[in-house]
mmCIF file of C-alpha atoms and ligand atoms in Angstrom:
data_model
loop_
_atom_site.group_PDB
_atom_site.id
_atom_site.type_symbol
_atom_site.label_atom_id
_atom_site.label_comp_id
_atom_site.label_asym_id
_atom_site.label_seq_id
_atom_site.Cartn_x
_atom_site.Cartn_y
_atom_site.Cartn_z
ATOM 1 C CA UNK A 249 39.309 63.784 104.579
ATOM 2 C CA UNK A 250 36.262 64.651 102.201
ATOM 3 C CA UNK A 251 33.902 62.225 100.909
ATOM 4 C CA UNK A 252 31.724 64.349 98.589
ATOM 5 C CA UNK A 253 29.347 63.633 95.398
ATOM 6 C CA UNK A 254 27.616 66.196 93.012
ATOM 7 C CA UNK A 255 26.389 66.615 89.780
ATOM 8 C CA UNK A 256 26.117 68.951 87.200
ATOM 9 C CA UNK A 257 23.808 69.361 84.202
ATOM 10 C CA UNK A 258 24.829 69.522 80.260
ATOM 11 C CA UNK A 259 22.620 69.955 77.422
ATOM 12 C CA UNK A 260 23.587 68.856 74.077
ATOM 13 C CA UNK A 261 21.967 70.725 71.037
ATOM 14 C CA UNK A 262 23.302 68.037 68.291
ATOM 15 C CA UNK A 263 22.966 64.444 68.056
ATOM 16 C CA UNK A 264 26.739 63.918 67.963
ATOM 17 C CA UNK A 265 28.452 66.439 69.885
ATOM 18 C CA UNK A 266 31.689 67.246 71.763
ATOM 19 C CA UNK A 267 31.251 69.716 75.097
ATOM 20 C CA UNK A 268 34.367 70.888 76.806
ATOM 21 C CA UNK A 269 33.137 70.412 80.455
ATOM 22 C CA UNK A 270 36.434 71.535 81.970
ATOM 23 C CA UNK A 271 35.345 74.449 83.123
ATOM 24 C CA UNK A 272 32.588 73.672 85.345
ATOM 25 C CA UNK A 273 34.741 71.180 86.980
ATOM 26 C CA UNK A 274 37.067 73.350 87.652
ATOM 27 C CA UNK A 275 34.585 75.642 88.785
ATOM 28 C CA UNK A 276 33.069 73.206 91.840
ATOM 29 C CA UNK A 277 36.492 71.927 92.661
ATOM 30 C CA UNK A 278 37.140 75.699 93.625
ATOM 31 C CA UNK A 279 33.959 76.161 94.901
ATOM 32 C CA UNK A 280 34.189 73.310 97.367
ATOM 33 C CA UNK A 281 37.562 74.005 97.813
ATOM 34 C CA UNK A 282 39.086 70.894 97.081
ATOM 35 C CA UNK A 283 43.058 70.611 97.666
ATOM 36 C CA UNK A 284 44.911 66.797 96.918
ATOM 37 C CA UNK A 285 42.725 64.248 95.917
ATOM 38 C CA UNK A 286 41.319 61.832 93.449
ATOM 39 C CA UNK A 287 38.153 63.528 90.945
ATOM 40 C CA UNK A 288 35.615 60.740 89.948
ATOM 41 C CA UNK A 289 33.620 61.985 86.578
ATOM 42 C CA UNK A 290 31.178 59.487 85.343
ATOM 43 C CA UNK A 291 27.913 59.908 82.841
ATOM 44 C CA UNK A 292 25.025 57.801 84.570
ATOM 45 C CA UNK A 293 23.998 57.358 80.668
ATOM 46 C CA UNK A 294 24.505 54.502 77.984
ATOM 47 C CA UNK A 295 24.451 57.071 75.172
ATOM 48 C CA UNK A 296 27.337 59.438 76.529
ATOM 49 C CA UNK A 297 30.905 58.903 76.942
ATOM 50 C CA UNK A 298 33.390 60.906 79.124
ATOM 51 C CA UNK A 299 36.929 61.193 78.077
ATOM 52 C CA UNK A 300 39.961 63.671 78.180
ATOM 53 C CA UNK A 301 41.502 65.617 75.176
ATOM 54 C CA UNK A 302 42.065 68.995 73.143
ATOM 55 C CA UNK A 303 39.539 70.891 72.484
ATOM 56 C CA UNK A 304 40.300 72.231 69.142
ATOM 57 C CA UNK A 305 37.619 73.193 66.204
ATOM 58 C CA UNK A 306 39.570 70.569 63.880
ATOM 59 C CA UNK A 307 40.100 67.756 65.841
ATOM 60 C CA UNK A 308 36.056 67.826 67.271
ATOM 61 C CA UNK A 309 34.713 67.603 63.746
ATOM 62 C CA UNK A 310 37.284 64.428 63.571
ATOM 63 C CA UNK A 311 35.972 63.300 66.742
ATOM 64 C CA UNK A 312 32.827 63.466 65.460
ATOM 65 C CA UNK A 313 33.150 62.315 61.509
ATOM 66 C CA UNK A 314 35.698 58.963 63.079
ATOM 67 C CA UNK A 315 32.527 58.081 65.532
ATOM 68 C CA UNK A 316 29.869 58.540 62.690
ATOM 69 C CA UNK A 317 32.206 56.346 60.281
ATOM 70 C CA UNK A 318 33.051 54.085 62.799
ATOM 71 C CA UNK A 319 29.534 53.864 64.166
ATOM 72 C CA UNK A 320 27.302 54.077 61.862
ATOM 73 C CA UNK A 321 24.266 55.384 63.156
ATOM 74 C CA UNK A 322 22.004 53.799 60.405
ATOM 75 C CA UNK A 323 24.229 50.432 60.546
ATOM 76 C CA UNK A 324 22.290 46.860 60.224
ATOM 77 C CA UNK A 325 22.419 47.276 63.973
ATOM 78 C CA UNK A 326 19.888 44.637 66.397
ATOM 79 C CA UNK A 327 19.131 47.334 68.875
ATOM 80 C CA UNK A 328 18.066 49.561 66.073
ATOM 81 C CA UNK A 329 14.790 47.001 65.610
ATOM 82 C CA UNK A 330 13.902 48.165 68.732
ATOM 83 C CA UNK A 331 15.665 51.471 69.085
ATOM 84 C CA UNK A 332 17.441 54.277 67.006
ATOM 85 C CA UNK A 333 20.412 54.463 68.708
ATOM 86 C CA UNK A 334 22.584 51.279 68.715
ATOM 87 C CA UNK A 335 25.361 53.703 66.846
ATOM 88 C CA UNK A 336 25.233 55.530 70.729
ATOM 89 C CA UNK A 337 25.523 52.657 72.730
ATOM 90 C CA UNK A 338 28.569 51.074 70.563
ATOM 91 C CA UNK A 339 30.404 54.029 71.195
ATOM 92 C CA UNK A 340 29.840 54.675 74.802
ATOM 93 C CA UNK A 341 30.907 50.852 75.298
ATOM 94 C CA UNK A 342 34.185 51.294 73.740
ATOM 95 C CA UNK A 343 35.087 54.991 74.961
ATOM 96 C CA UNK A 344 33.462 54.251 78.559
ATOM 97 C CA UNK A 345 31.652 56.307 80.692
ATOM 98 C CA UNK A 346 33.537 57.425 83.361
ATOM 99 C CA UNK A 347 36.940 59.083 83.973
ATOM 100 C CA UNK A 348 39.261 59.123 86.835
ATOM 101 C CA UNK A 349 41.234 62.552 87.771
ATOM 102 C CA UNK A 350 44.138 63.638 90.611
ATOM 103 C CA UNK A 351 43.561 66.977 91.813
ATOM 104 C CA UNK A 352 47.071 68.591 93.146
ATOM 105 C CA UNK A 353 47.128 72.070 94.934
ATOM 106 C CA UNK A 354 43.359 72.907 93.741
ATOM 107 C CA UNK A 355 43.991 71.726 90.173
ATOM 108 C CA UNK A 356 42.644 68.768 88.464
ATOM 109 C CA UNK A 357 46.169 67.782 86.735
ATOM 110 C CA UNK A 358 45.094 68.240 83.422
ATOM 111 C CA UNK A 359 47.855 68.998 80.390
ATOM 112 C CA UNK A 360 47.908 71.818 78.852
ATOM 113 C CA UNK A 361 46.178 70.868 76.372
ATOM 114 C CA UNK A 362 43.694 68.939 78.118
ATOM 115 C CA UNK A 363 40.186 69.402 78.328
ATOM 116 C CA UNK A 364 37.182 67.030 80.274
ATOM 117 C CA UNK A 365 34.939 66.631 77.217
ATOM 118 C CA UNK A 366 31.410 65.010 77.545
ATOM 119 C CA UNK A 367 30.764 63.216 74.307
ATOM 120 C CA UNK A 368 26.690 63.031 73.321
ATOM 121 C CA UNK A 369 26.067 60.384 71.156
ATOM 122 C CA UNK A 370 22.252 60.666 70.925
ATOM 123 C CA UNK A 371 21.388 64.317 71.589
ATOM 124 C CA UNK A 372 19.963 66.186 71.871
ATOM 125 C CA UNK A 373 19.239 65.647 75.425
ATOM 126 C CA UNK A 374 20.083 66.628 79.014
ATOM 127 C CA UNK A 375 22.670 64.945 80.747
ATOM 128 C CA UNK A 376 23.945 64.292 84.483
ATOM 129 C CA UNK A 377 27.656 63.980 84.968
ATOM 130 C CA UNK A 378 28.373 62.832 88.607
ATOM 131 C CA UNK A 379 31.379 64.213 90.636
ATOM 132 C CA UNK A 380 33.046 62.101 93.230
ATOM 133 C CA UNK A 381 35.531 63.091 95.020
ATOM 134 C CA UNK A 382 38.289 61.787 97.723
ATOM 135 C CA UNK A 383 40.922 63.694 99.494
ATOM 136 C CA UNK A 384 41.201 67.018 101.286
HETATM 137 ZN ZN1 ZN B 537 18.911 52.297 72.759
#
């Protein structure tokens, strides 16, 4: 059995952006040469938000337009009297920070059309995702 735990690096360029990470997952999953298992992928952030979907042009300016209306980033928020970025931590507290992955015969078991997006709420900025992973 493996027990193993890395990171990788993203850099957002917007303040509200959508980043297909798929790729580099699937990159260090063949790279380590992982075979059955369960994928951890969490955001060590309160301002970014992990979750699975398509990655299509349409559907990321949704993404994005549905958090700014639902968000508000210059909402009557409390945190904002001390910060700029309640709209960021709202979000991340609904959509959560962390997702949890099989991996079957080297693949994460994705659907076709599904992609590992990182989510910046409050960009931009560098962010850590952390990869666990359990299994052989
Ligand atoms: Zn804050």
């Amino acid at each position: 059995m493996k027990v193993f735990n890395e990171e990788i690096n993203v850099q957002s360029t917007k303040r509200i952006q959508v980043i297909d990470i798929t790729g580099q997952i699937l990159s260090l999953i063949k790279e380590r040469d992982f075979k059955n298992g369960v994928l951890v992928i969490n955001v060590p952030h309160t301002t970014a938000t992990i979750t699975i979907n398509e990655y299509e042009s349409g559907l990321v300016k949704d993404i994005t337009n549905l958090l700014i209306e639902l968000f508000k980033p210059d909402g009557p928020w409390e945190h904002n009297k001390i910060d700029t970025n309640a709209h960021a931590h709202l979000a991340s507290s609904i959509i959560g920070n962390s997702r949890c992955l099989l991996v079957k015969n080297c693949n994460v078991s994705l659907g076709t059309w599904q992609k590992i997006l990182l989510i910046e709420l409050d960009g931009p900025r560098r962010r850590r995702v952390d990869i666990g992973f359990i299994g052989e």
